[in-house]
Structure formats: structure tokens, C-alpha cells
Short mmCIF file of C-alpha atoms and ligand atoms in Angstrom, two decimals:
data_model
loop_
_atom_site.label_atom_id
_atom_site.label_comp_id
_atom_site.label_asym_id
_atom_site.label_seq_id
_atom_site.Cartn_x
_atom_site.Cartn_y
_atom_site.Cartn_z
CA UNK A 1 67.68 156.63 -26.94
CA UNK A 2 66.80 153.24 -25.27
CA UNK A 3 63.01 153.29 -23.71
CA UNK A 4 63.01 153.49 -20.35
CA UNK A 5 60.09 154.84 -19.20
CA UNK A 6 57.50 152.25 -20.96
CA UNK A 7 57.99 150.69 -17.37
CA UNK A 8 55.47 152.00 -14.85
CA UNK A 9 57.33 150.39 -11.53
CA UNK A 10 55.07 152.62 -9.23
CA UNK A 11 52.61 150.92 -10.73
CA UNK A 12 53.58 147.04 -10.14
CA UNK A 13 54.10 147.28 -6.21
CA UNK A 14 52.41 145.33 -4.38
CA UNK A 15 50.39 146.47 -1.02
CA UNK A 16 52.61 143.93 0.95
CA UNK A 17 54.86 145.80 -0.48
CA UNK A 18 54.27 149.03 -0.45
CA UNK A 19 54.17 148.24 3.29
CA UNK A 20 57.42 147.65 4.17
CA UNK A 21 58.79 150.70 4.91
CA UNK A 22 63.16 152.17 4.60
CA UNK A 23 64.27 152.69 8.00
CA UNK A 24 65.08 156.22 9.08
CA UNK A 25 67.62 157.98 6.96
CA UNK A 26 71.29 159.56 9.28
CA UNK A 27 72.55 163.06 7.97
CA UNK A 28 76.42 164.09 8.54
CA UNK A 29 76.13 165.28 11.62
CA UNK A 30 72.90 163.93 12.62
CA UNK A 31 73.41 162.30 16.74
CA UNK A 32 71.58 158.38 16.01
CA UNK A 33 70.82 156.19 19.22
CA UNK A 34 67.96 154.73 16.44
CA UNK A 35 69.95 151.20 15.67
CA UNK A 36 69.51 148.54 17.91
CA UNK A 37 73.35 148.05 16.72
CA UNK A 38 76.09 146.44 18.91
CA UNK A 39 78.76 148.13 20.52
CA UNK A 40 80.86 146.86 18.54
CA UNK A 41 84.90 147.59 21.94
CA UNK A 42 83.36 144.43 22.51
CA UNK A 43 83.70 142.10 19.97
CA UNK A 44 87.31 140.37 19.92
CA UNK A 45 88.99 140.92 17.12
CA UNK A 46 92.04 143.51 16.78
CA UNK A 47 92.75 142.17 12.57
CA UNK A 48 91.51 139.68 9.89
CA UNK A 49 94.15 139.18 8.17
CA UNK A 50 94.66 136.81 4.13
CA UNK A 51 97.11 135.30 2.85
CA UNK A 52 97.06 134.72 -0.44
CA UNK A 53 98.16 131.55 -2.36
CA UNK A 54 100.88 133.21 -4.79
CA UNK A 55 100.61 133.13 -7.88
CA UNK A 56 104.21 130.92 -9.25
CA UNK A 57 104.07 127.37 -6.06
CA UNK A 58 107.14 129.12 -4.38
CA UNK A 59 106.57 132.74 -3.99
CA UNK A 60 106.16 134.74 -0.91
CA UNK A 61 102.89 134.40 0.56
CA UNK A 62 101.21 138.10 0.18
CA UNK A 63 98.82 139.24 3.19
CA UNK A 64 96.67 141.40 3.50
CA UNK A 65 94.82 143.41 6.59
CA UNK A 66 91.63 144.54 7.77
CA UNK A 67 91.76 146.04 10.19
CA UNK A 68 90.65 149.78 12.22
CA UNK A 69 88.14 152.02 10.49
CA UNK A 70 87.70 149.01 7.57
CA UNK A 71 87.36 145.96 11.03
CA UNK A 72 85.09 147.86 12.51
CA UNK A 73 82.63 148.12 9.46
CA UNK A 74 83.09 144.10 8.50
CA UNK A 75 81.97 143.09 12.03
CA UNK A 76 78.98 145.80 12.41
CA UNK A 77 76.09 144.94 10.75
CA UNK A 78 75.40 147.02 7.52
CA UNK A 79 73.69 148.27 4.74
CA UNK A 80 71.51 145.96 2.88
CA UNK A 81 72.10 146.35 -0.17
CA UNK A 82 76.14 145.85 1.11
CA UNK A 83 79.36 147.73 2.14
CA UNK A 84 79.41 150.80 -0.02
CA UNK A 85 82.29 150.10 -0.91
CA UNK A 86 82.28 146.84 -2.56
CA UNK A 87 78.62 146.81 -4.42
CA UNK A 88 80.49 150.84 -5.63
CA UNK A 89 82.70 148.05 -6.71
CA UNK A 90 81.00 146.41 -8.16
CA UNK A 91 78.44 148.80 -10.09
CA UNK A 92 82.24 149.49 -11.76
CA UNK A 93 82.70 145.79 -12.92
CA UNK A 94 78.88 145.76 -13.90
CA UNK A 95 79.52 148.74 -16.12
CA UNK A 96 82.80 148.13 -18.13
CA UNK A 97 81.81 143.88 -18.22
CA UNK A 98 78.62 144.47 -19.09
CA UNK A 99 79.26 148.27 -21.47
CA UNK A 100 75.94 149.48 -19.10
CA UNK A 101 76.81 152.78 -18.36
CA UNK A 102 75.91 154.40 -14.57
CA UNK A 103 72.74 156.06 -16.08
CA UNK A 104 69.77 155.73 -13.52
CA UNK A 105 68.30 152.59 -15.27
CA UNK A 106 70.40 150.22 -12.67
CA UNK A 107 72.10 148.77 -9.76
CA UNK A 108 73.82 146.06 -7.92
CA UNK A 109 72.07 145.11 -4.49
CA UNK A 110 74.71 141.76 -2.64
CA UNK A 111 73.72 138.78 -1.04
CA UNK A 112 74.42 135.65 -0.10
CA UNK A 113 74.57 133.96 -2.24
CA UNK A 114 72.94 134.14 -5.97
CA UNK A 115 70.60 131.72 -4.04
CA UNK A 116 69.14 133.98 -1.87
CA UNK A 117 68.76 136.46 -4.46
CA UNK A 118 66.77 134.43 -6.05
CA UNK A 119 64.96 133.41 -3.79
CA UNK A 120 64.08 137.10 -3.47
CA UNK A 121 62.49 137.35 -6.60
CA UNK A 122 60.47 134.60 -5.44
CA UNK A 123 57.06 134.39 -6.10
CA UNK A 124 55.01 133.81 -3.88
CA UNK A 125 51.56 133.17 -3.22
CA UNK A 126 48.92 133.06 -0.63
CA UNK A 127 51.57 134.24 1.94
CA UNK A 128 51.29 137.59 1.89
CA UNK A 129 53.21 138.37 4.05
CA UNK A 130 55.81 136.70 2.31
CA UNK A 131 55.65 138.73 -0.74
CA UNK A 132 58.23 140.25 -3.56
CA UNK A 133 58.62 142.44 -5.99
CA UNK A 134 58.21 138.95 -8.20
CA UNK A 135 54.42 139.43 -7.16
CA UNK A 136 54.18 142.51 -7.80
CA UNK A 137 55.12 142.34 -11.39
CA UNK A 138 52.69 140.13 -11.79
CA UNK A 139 50.06 143.26 -10.68
CA UNK A 140 51.97 144.28 -14.08
CA UNK A 141 52.31 142.95 -16.48
CA UNK A 142 48.56 141.41 -15.66
CA UNK A 143 46.73 143.84 -13.62
CA UNK A 144 45.68 140.41 -11.57
CA UNK A 145 47.84 139.25 -9.12
CA UNK A 146 49.25 136.22 -8.49
CA UNK A 147 47.69 132.57 -7.33
CA UNK A 148 48.66 130.35 -9.33
CA UNK A 149 51.33 132.40 -12.26
CA UNK A 150 53.22 130.80 -14.01
CA UNK A 151 56.74 130.25 -15.00
CA UNK A 152 58.84 129.78 -18.11
CA UNK A 153 61.29 127.66 -16.75
CA UNK A 154 64.29 126.62 -19.44
CA UNK A 155 64.48 123.03 -18.85
CA UNK A 156 66.25 120.77 -17.98
CA UNK A 157 67.88 123.69 -14.88
CA UNK A 158 69.00 124.14 -11.79
CA UNK A 159 67.41 122.00 -9.27
CA UNK A 160 67.66 124.88 -6.75
CA UNK A 161 66.06 127.12 -8.48
CA UNK A 162 63.30 124.75 -8.74
CA UNK A 163 64.10 124.39 -4.98
CA UNK A 164 62.73 127.28 -4.18
CA UNK A 165 59.81 127.87 -6.61
CA UNK A 166 58.69 123.86 -4.97
CA UNK A 167 57.20 125.79 -2.26
CA UNK A 168 54.58 127.23 -4.03
CA UNK A 169 51.55 126.69 -6.41
CA UNK A 170 52.99 127.20 -9.23
CA UNK A 171 52.81 126.90 -12.72
CA UNK A 172 56.09 126.16 -14.11
CA UNK A 173 55.75 125.79 -18.66
CA UNK A 174 59.33 124.13 -19.16
CA UNK A 175 60.72 125.39 -22.11
CA UNK A 176 63.53 122.51 -24.34
CA UNK A 177 67.22 123.32 -23.57
CA UNK A 178 69.71 122.23 -26.55
CA UNK A 179 72.64 122.33 -27.31
CA UNK A 180 73.11 126.47 -27.32
CA UNK A 181 70.39 126.92 -24.72
CA UNK A 182 67.53 127.59 -24.85
CA UNK A 183 65.89 127.45 -28.08
CA UNK A 184 63.54 130.37 -29.27
CA UNK A 185 61.26 129.11 -31.67
CA UNK A 186 60.15 126.57 -29.15
CA UNK A 187 58.96 129.79 -26.72
CA UNK A 188 58.14 131.29 -29.27
CA UNK A 189 55.31 128.74 -29.97
CA UNK A 190 54.72 128.12 -26.06
CA UNK A 191 54.04 132.60 -25.63
CA UNK A 192 52.00 131.98 -29.52
CA UNK A 193 49.85 129.65 -28.56
CA UNK A 194 49.65 129.95 -24.83
CA UNK A 195 45.89 129.95 -24.68
CA UNK A 196 45.26 126.62 -26.15
CA UNK A 197 47.94 124.47 -25.02
CA UNK A 198 48.19 125.67 -21.59
CA UNK A 199 43.91 126.49 -20.95
CA UNK A 200 43.08 128.32 -18.10
CA UNK A 201 46.48 129.20 -16.90
CA UNK A 202 47.52 132.66 -16.50
CA UNK A 203 49.90 134.12 -19.34
CA UNK A 204 53.55 134.35 -17.85
CA UNK A 205 56.04 136.98 -17.04
CA UNK A 206 58.42 135.88 -15.74
CA UNK A 207 61.34 133.59 -17.70
CA UNK A 208 64.24 132.06 -15.80
CA UNK A 209 67.48 130.92 -17.52
CA UNK A 210 70.85 130.52 -17.11
CA UNK A 211 72.41 131.35 -20.55
CA UNK A 212 77.02 130.43 -20.18
CA UNK A 213 77.52 126.60 -19.16
CA UNK A 214 74.35 125.74 -18.06
CA UNK A 215 72.75 123.96 -14.93
CA UNK A 216 72.63 121.10 -15.92
CA UNK A 217 73.32 120.88 -19.60
CA UNK A 218 77.11 123.22 -20.03
CA UNK A 219 75.29 125.04 -23.05
CA UNK A 220 75.42 128.30 -23.71
CA UNK A 221 73.91 130.11 -25.64
CA UNK A 222 75.17 132.24 -28.29
CA UNK A 223 75.10 134.81 -29.11
CA UNK A 224 71.81 135.26 -32.51
CA UNK A 225 70.22 133.47 -30.26
CA UNK A 226 70.24 135.51 -27.08
CA UNK A 227 68.89 138.10 -29.39
CA UNK A 228 65.26 136.24 -30.48
CA UNK A 229 65.22 135.66 -27.28
CA UNK A 230 65.60 138.84 -26.00
CA UNK A 231 63.09 139.94 -29.17
CA UNK A 232 60.05 138.00 -27.35
CA UNK A 233 61.12 139.40 -23.44
CA UNK A 234 59.93 142.51 -24.89
CA UNK A 235 57.37 141.17 -27.19
CA UNK A 236 55.15 139.44 -24.32
CA UNK A 237 56.15 142.01 -21.60
CA UNK A 238 58.67 139.12 -20.04
CA UNK A 239 61.20 139.92 -16.95
CA UNK A 240 63.51 137.69 -17.63
CA UNK A 241 66.53 136.31 -14.37
CA UNK A 242 69.32 135.81 -16.24
CA UNK A 243 71.00 133.02 -13.81
CA UNK A 244 74.42 133.16 -14.85
CA UNK A 245 76.52 131.74 -11.93
CA UNK A 246 79.05 130.28 -14.71
CA UNK A 247 79.30 133.60 -17.16
CA UNK A 248 83.11 133.82 -15.87
CA UNK A 249 84.42 130.56 -16.08
CA UNK A 250 83.46 130.38 -20.00
CA UNK A 251 86.44 128.40 -21.15
CA UNK A 252 87.47 130.91 -24.32
CA UNK A 253 87.15 134.11 -22.50
CA UNK A 254 87.99 136.76 -26.20
CA UNK A 255 85.58 136.11 -27.55
CA UNK A 256 82.61 136.21 -24.67
CA UNK A 257 78.48 136.05 -25.83
CA UNK A 258 76.91 139.44 -25.01
CA UNK A 259 74.85 138.77 -21.55
CA UNK A 260 71.08 139.76 -22.08
CA UNK A 261 71.86 142.41 -19.36
CA UNK A 262 74.58 144.69 -22.53
CA UNK A 263 71.76 142.86 -25.10
CA UNK A 264 69.09 144.81 -23.59
CA UNK A 265 70.68 148.33 -24.04
CA UNK A 266 72.28 147.10 -27.20
CA UNK A 267 70.09 147.86 -29.85
CA UNK A 268 68.05 151.25 -28.82
CA UNK A 269 65.30 149.18 -27.95
CA UNK A 270 62.99 148.69 -24.20
CA UNK A 271 65.47 148.36 -21.05
CA UNK A 272 64.78 147.42 -17.78
CA UNK A 273 63.21 143.88 -18.75
CA UNK A 274 66.92 141.77 -18.00
CA UNK A 275 67.62 141.41 -13.79
CA UNK A 276 71.43 139.42 -14.33
CA UNK A 277 72.44 137.56 -11.10
CA UNK A 278 75.93 137.50 -10.71
CA UNK A 279 78.11 135.15 -7.66
CA UNK A 280 81.46 134.52 -6.10
CA UNK A 281 81.00 131.13 -5.77
CA UNK A 282 83.19 130.25 -8.73
CA UNK A 283 86.02 132.51 -8.48
CA UNK A 284 86.46 133.46 -4.90
CA UNK A 285 85.06 131.40 -3.04
CA UNK A 286 81.64 129.39 -1.80
CA UNK A 287 81.64 129.12 2.23
CA UNK A 288 81.54 133.32 2.20
CA UNK A 289 78.05 132.92 0.03
CA UNK A 290 78.50 136.20 -1.69
CA UNK A 291 76.71 136.39 -4.95
CA UNK A 292 74.74 140.25 -7.09
CA UNK A 293 72.41 141.17 -8.72
CA UNK A 294 71.93 144.12 -10.79
CA UNK A 295 68.96 144.82 -12.47
CA UNK A 296 65.90 147.64 -12.31
CA UNK A 297 65.94 149.92 -9.13
CA UNK A 298 62.23 150.26 -8.87
CA UNK A 299 62.61 145.58 -8.42
CA UNK A 300 66.67 145.71 -6.84
CA UNK A 301 64.62 148.70 -3.69
CA UNK A 302 61.31 146.12 -3.35
CA UNK A 303 64.18 143.48 -3.36
CA UNK A 304 66.55 145.56 -0.35
CA UNK A 305 62.83 145.81 1.75
CA UNK A 306 62.80 141.72 1.78
CA UNK A 307 65.90 141.83 2.91
CA UNK A 308 65.83 144.54 5.87
CA UNK A 309 62.02 141.99 6.50
CA UNK A 310 64.51 138.98 6.60
CA UNK A 311 68.00 138.30 6.93
CA UNK A 312 68.88 141.99 6.78
CA UNK A 313 71.91 141.70 4.89
CA UNK A 314 74.85 138.95 3.01
CA UNK A 315 77.71 139.06 5.52
CA UNK A 316 80.07 142.05 6.44
CA UNK A 317 82.64 140.28 7.95
CA UNK A 318 83.65 138.43 3.95
CA UNK A 319 82.46 141.68 2.49
CA UNK A 320 84.75 143.42 4.44
CA UNK A 321 87.37 140.29 2.37
CA UNK A 322 86.51 140.79 -0.58
CA UNK A 323 86.26 144.89 -1.10
CA UNK A 324 90.27 144.27 0.30
CA UNK A 325 91.11 142.11 -2.60
CA UNK A 326 89.78 143.49 -5.21
CA UNK A 327 90.93 147.18 -4.71
CA UNK A 328 94.37 145.05 -4.48
CA UNK A 329 93.51 143.89 -7.30
CA UNK A 330 91.34 146.27 -9.22
CA UNK A 331 89.17 145.48 -12.47
CA UNK A 332 91.62 144.33 -14.68
CA UNK A 333 93.08 142.15 -11.72
CA UNK A 334 89.99 140.39 -10.75
CA UNK A 335 88.99 139.78 -14.51
CA UNK A 336 93.08 138.32 -14.72
CA UNK A 337 91.80 135.81 -11.68
CA UNK A 338 88.40 134.91 -13.59
CA UNK A 339 91.46 134.51 -16.95
CA UNK A 340 92.46 131.68 -14.79
CA UNK A 341 90.03 130.07 -13.14
CA UNK A 342 88.11 129.44 -16.21
CA UNK A 343 91.78 128.28 -18.13
CA UNK A 344 92.47 125.60 -14.47
CA UNK A 345 88.44 124.76 -15.62
CA UNK A 346 89.16 123.85 -19.37
CA UNK A 347 91.97 121.90 -18.13
CA UNK A 348 89.88 119.61 -16.37
CA UNK A 349 87.05 119.81 -19.25
CA UNK A 350 89.05 118.28 -21.87
CA UNK A 351 90.70 115.68 -19.90
CA UNK A 352 87.76 114.37 -17.62
CA UNK A 353 85.98 114.13 -21.66
CA UNK A 354 89.18 112.12 -23.14
CA UNK A 355 89.06 109.55 -20.37
CA UNK A 356 84.77 110.24 -21.03
CA UNK A 357 84.67 109.51 -24.10
CA UNK A 358 87.17 106.64 -24.12
CA UNK A 359 85.23 104.84 -21.38
CA UNK A 360 81.68 106.81 -22.83
CA UNK A 361 81.93 106.22 -26.96
CA UNK A 362 78.38 104.58 -27.45
CA UNK A 363 76.86 103.92 -24.57
CA UNK A 364 76.22 107.95 -24.17
CA UNK A 365 76.40 111.35 -25.77
CA UNK A 366 77.09 114.51 -24.60
CA UNK A 367 77.53 118.42 -25.56
CA UNK A 368 81.40 119.87 -25.14
CA UNK A 369 80.61 122.46 -22.90
CA UNK A 370 82.27 125.98 -24.02
CA UNK A 371 82.46 127.15 -20.13
CA UNK A 372 81.04 126.24 -16.72
CA UNK A 373 82.19 122.43 -14.88
CA UNK A 374 79.32 119.59 -16.13
CA UNK A 375 78.65 117.44 -18.23
CA UNK A 376 75.19 116.28 -19.75
CA UNK A 377 75.62 112.68 -20.43
CA UNK A 378 72.92 110.99 -22.73
CA UNK A 379 73.05 107.77 -22.05
CA UNK A 380 72.23 105.16 -23.91
CA UNK A 381 70.51 102.82 -21.10
CA UNK A 382 68.89 100.30 -24.55
CA UNK A 383 69.53 98.28 -27.73
CA UNK A 384 66.58 99.39 -28.63
CA UNK A 385 67.01 103.43 -28.89
CA UNK A 386 64.15 104.07 -26.54
CA UNK A 387 64.34 106.60 -23.86
CA UNK A 388 65.81 104.68 -20.80
CA UNK A 389 65.58 105.72 -16.97
CA UNK A 390 68.54 107.20 -15.40
CA UNK A 391 67.80 107.91 -12.29
CA UNK A 392 66.36 103.67 -11.77
CA UNK A 393 70.44 103.23 -13.02
CA UNK A 394 71.78 105.79 -10.16
CA UNK A 395 69.80 104.29 -7.49
CA UNK A 396 71.05 100.84 -8.41
CA UNK A 397 73.81 99.63 -9.96
CA UNK A 398 75.67 102.90 -10.19
CA UNK A 399 75.65 103.03 -5.79
CA UNK A 400 76.76 99.20 -5.62
CA UNK A 401 79.31 99.99 -8.22
CA UNK A 402 80.49 102.60 -6.80
CA UNK A 403 80.26 105.39 -9.18
CA UNK A 404 77.50 108.74 -8.25
CA UNK A 405 75.85 110.50 -11.11
CA UNK A 406 73.02 113.32 -9.96
CA UNK A 407 69.97 111.88 -12.48
CA UNK A 408 68.67 113.80 -15.60
CA UNK A 409 64.95 113.62 -13.49
CA UNK A 410 66.23 116.42 -10.68
CA UNK A 411 66.21 118.98 -12.75
CA UNK A 412 63.04 118.67 -14.76
CA UNK A 413 60.58 121.71 -13.05
CA UNK A 414 57.27 119.07 -13.92
CA UNK A 415 57.35 114.64 -13.81
CA UNK A 416 58.77 113.63 -15.74
CA UNK A 417 61.82 110.78 -16.83
CA UNK A 418 64.55 111.07 -17.69
CA UNK A 419 68.00 109.37 -19.70
CA UNK A 420 70.77 111.60 -18.51
CA UNK A 421 72.82 111.70 -15.87
CA UNK A 422 75.52 115.65 -15.08
CA UNK A 423 78.62 115.24 -14.26
CA UNK A 424 80.82 116.76 -12.50
CA UNK A 425 84.61 117.84 -14.13
CA UNK A 426 85.43 120.50 -10.98
CA UNK A 427 86.51 117.86 -8.13
CA UNK A 428 87.32 114.87 -10.50
CA UNK A 429 91.04 113.33 -11.17
CA UNK A 430 92.07 111.75 -13.35
CA UNK A 431 92.42 108.73 -11.20
CA UNK A 432 88.56 109.56 -10.42
CA UNK A 433 87.51 110.04 -14.00
CA UNK A 434 89.97 106.96 -15.00
CA UNK A 435 88.02 104.46 -12.97
CA UNK A 436 84.12 106.65 -12.54
CA UNK A 437 83.94 106.09 -15.99
CA UNK A 438 84.59 102.80 -16.68
CA UNK A 439 82.24 101.77 -13.58
CA UNK A 440 79.74 104.14 -15.73
CA UNK A 441 80.12 102.19 -18.32
CA UNK A 442 79.90 98.36 -16.50
CA UNK A 443 76.24 100.16 -15.18
CA UNK A 444 75.46 101.90 -18.63
CA UNK A 445 76.46 97.68 -20.69
CA UNK A 446 74.28 95.16 -17.82
CA UNK A 447 71.23 98.09 -18.81
CA UNK A 448 72.03 96.93 -21.88
CA UNK A 449 72.53 92.94 -21.00
CA UNK A 450 74.99 93.74 -21.92
CA UNK A 451 78.51 92.32 -20.65
CA UNK A 452 81.56 94.03 -21.13
CA UNK A 453 84.93 93.87 -22.57
C1 PLP B 1 72.69 128.50 -11.99
C2 PLP B 1 73.11 128.37 -10.72
N1 PLP B 1 72.55 129.32 -9.96
C3 PLP B 1 72.64 129.28 -8.82
C4 PLP B 1 73.17 129.02 -8.01
C5 PLP B 1 73.68 129.03 -6.54
O1 PLP B 1 75.12 130.11 -6.38
P1 PLP B 1 75.52 130.50 -5.22
O2 PLP B 1 76.24 130.15 -4.11
O3 PLP B 1 75.20 132.34 -5.30
O4 PLP B 1 74.15 131.08 -3.97
C6 PLP B 1 74.47 127.63 -8.23
C7 PLP B 1 75.23 126.92 -7.52
O5 PLP B 1 75.28 125.63 -8.35
C8 PLP B 1 73.43 127.88 -10.36
O6 PLP B 1 74.76 126.53 -10.33
#
């Protein structure tokens, strides 16, 4: 039996979090003069029609139409946690995909992309009026709040998350990532020796990781590592933020590694320490700006209060488009679509890597990604093997020669140098890869003081 009662969230809610009030609920039959909603009769749209690409080129185009009730819902302000039908659909998906029965221990909330939702769990310090549930958690685990909190970040890490955190005075504690994702031995060492390694810093309460096809490293954490990390999360009373943006871009969908959200309910241990982030950005559309968080109700309630006090809700209109499609597909159809997307990226990876080998063997190394859209190239910029600085190369010779990549330094929580660059194969054609890697090769050779053959 899973231990669900150890985390007493009520004690954890900050004073600010408690000040946020939910709006009044309308019971059936009530006449409401409450909401400042515009009258949808004045909106100029009568239907939204969405054409689907045929699976087989040349087949007839199928059109989905959003009209009448669905349209008025899709054009109006809606529930903070997303349109009820879409929220419900995603709960069903999570139940099936992550084998988590709807037992009341978790729920889903939608946001304007997973980045929006990550933002809502950001630690906020010094700004009383802006506290989030994370600060709530700060109270929880150390019975103290805030200033100068410590957060464990897998490193290198998605620069967008660093961007969210940059504004705040937090200690970003780096946990190294290797070819198999975050290293549990290094995590344990950090946690077990925290006071000596980081004297005067508060003990961390949060661990952020991108377990599948990580951005930028491309690494996917195998099962044993995930189990070891989850054990440490429990042992040290951490909350794990599972940013799984590339979950559906796993190249071997028949052998998926279970998510942390799934694993925490598998072994009878404590549940409620994983908050999971998913996104439609990589599988339906990034412009729709829709993502969803899944986790303990107590925390998501506070995140929703954050939304209702800031951007109110994600777009109802794009949600209406998504739910009409998902209802047509069903969960099986959705998963079949994600498999096609993953197969597309796998093909891209194979093409891209083959050409990378042709031009860069001997001049760069990388781990072949099992998911996602990135190669993280370790450039051999010096002949004697000392670490080079990719950032100088990218901003000088690479720019001159006409090839762009993101230097590894952009993914470091704290300062440092990096010999890595991140290159993405999502948009690259074969021709782009040939030209781009041949130019990168020239840059590396130049940095090494060699001439191209
Ligand atoms: C690891 C990771 N998390 C989150 C995001 C943001 O996704 P969304 O478009 O859902 O905000 C990205 C986007 O590239 C990402 O790579």
C-alpha cells in the first residue's frame, strides 16, 4: 500500500498562498451576475474548421469543425485548469500511459506550454506578493522559508529553465549528467555531504531533471538510475520536477523507460513527491502553447491559484482545437500519432548522425540520443586534449563560416567553460547537415591550428 499520508500539505501552504482565494463556484440552477465575461454573441466567429493532413499523401483531407457549444466555450474565458473535457482526457491519458489509477492522489492542470507551468513552480524570493507553491514547499521540508534556497539542477540543463530561475536569488546546485542522464552517485554524494560542500547554504528541497532525450545532452536515464534517484528523493525529502518534454519523442516506443510519475507508485513507497510536466509543443504544435502538469492535488491547487492571479488560464481556443482532435483520435489514435512523430525524428537522427560522423569523427564525440532532437557535441578544440571553449568558436569562426550552434556554456547553471555545442536535427535537411558539419569541421581544425584536408 502506497504511503500517501506522510506529506501534510496543509502545513506547507505559505501565508501568501493562503491569501489567494478561489473564485465563487456556480451551482446548477444559480443565476450568476459574477463573471466579467464578454458576451460571446458579439464575437465574429461562427465556426473554426481545422483541416488534417492525410496520413497517406493524396488521400482526402479531413476537416474537423468546432461549432456551437464547443465554439462558445473555446472563445470564452474558461476554467483555470483547462477546458474540463481536455483536462479529463489528459487525466485518462496519464492513467493509461503512466499506470496511475485516478485514486485522488494526483490531478492535471493545463498551462500555456510546459514552460508556463514550470514558471508557476518557480521559487520566488523577496517578492512577497508573488509566492508560488514551491515556496510553500520550502516551508515544508526545512520549516524555514526562502531567501537563498538551494535547487538541485541536472547539469548541463535546458537554458529555458535557467532563464526562469535567473531572476531569483537561488543557489543552483549542479548535479552532473553523463551519457545516461543524471548521475545518482553524484547526487547522493552532494546530498550526503551537503553541509561540507555548500557551507551555510540551506539544504535543497527540489530536484529538476529532464529524463528523456534531455535538452541539451540527448541522454535518457535508464530504469536503474531512475529508481536510485527516486530513492534519494524520498530519503532526502525532495520534490522531483520531471520535465519530460521529449517523452513522446522516444525512438523505441515499445521499450519505454517508466516515468518517475509511474515509478513512484510502483514500489509501495511514498507517493506525491513527483510533479510531471508534459507538452503538446513537440507533438501537435508549439504555437498552440499548451502543456500540462500532473502531480499532487494540493500543489496543483496552489499552481492554479497562481494562474488565476496572473494569466488566468491557457488559451481556450487552442484547447478547443486540441480536444476535438483528441476526441476523434482517442488515446490509441493519439499514441499512434506520437509514434509517427517519434519515427520521423528517429529518421532525422540517423541521417544527421551519419553525416556528423563523416565530417567530425576524430574532432568531436557525442552520445547517440535515444529520444528528442539534439546531439550534444564535445568538440576537440585542442591538440593536447585540454578542454577548449566552444563559445569563442561559435561567436567567431563559426559565425564567419556560416554555421550556428548553441555553445555548451548556455546550459550551465553557474559560470564555467564548455567545449560542447548543441545541434538540433529537427529541421535539418541532408544538404544542411552536409554543409553545416563540413563548416563546423573547418572551424574545429582552425581552432586546433590544423588545415582542412
Ligand atoms: C526540456 C524542455 N522543457 C520545456 C520546454 C518548453 O516547452 P513548452 O513549449 O511546452 O513551453 C522545452 C522546449 O524546448 C524543453 O526543451
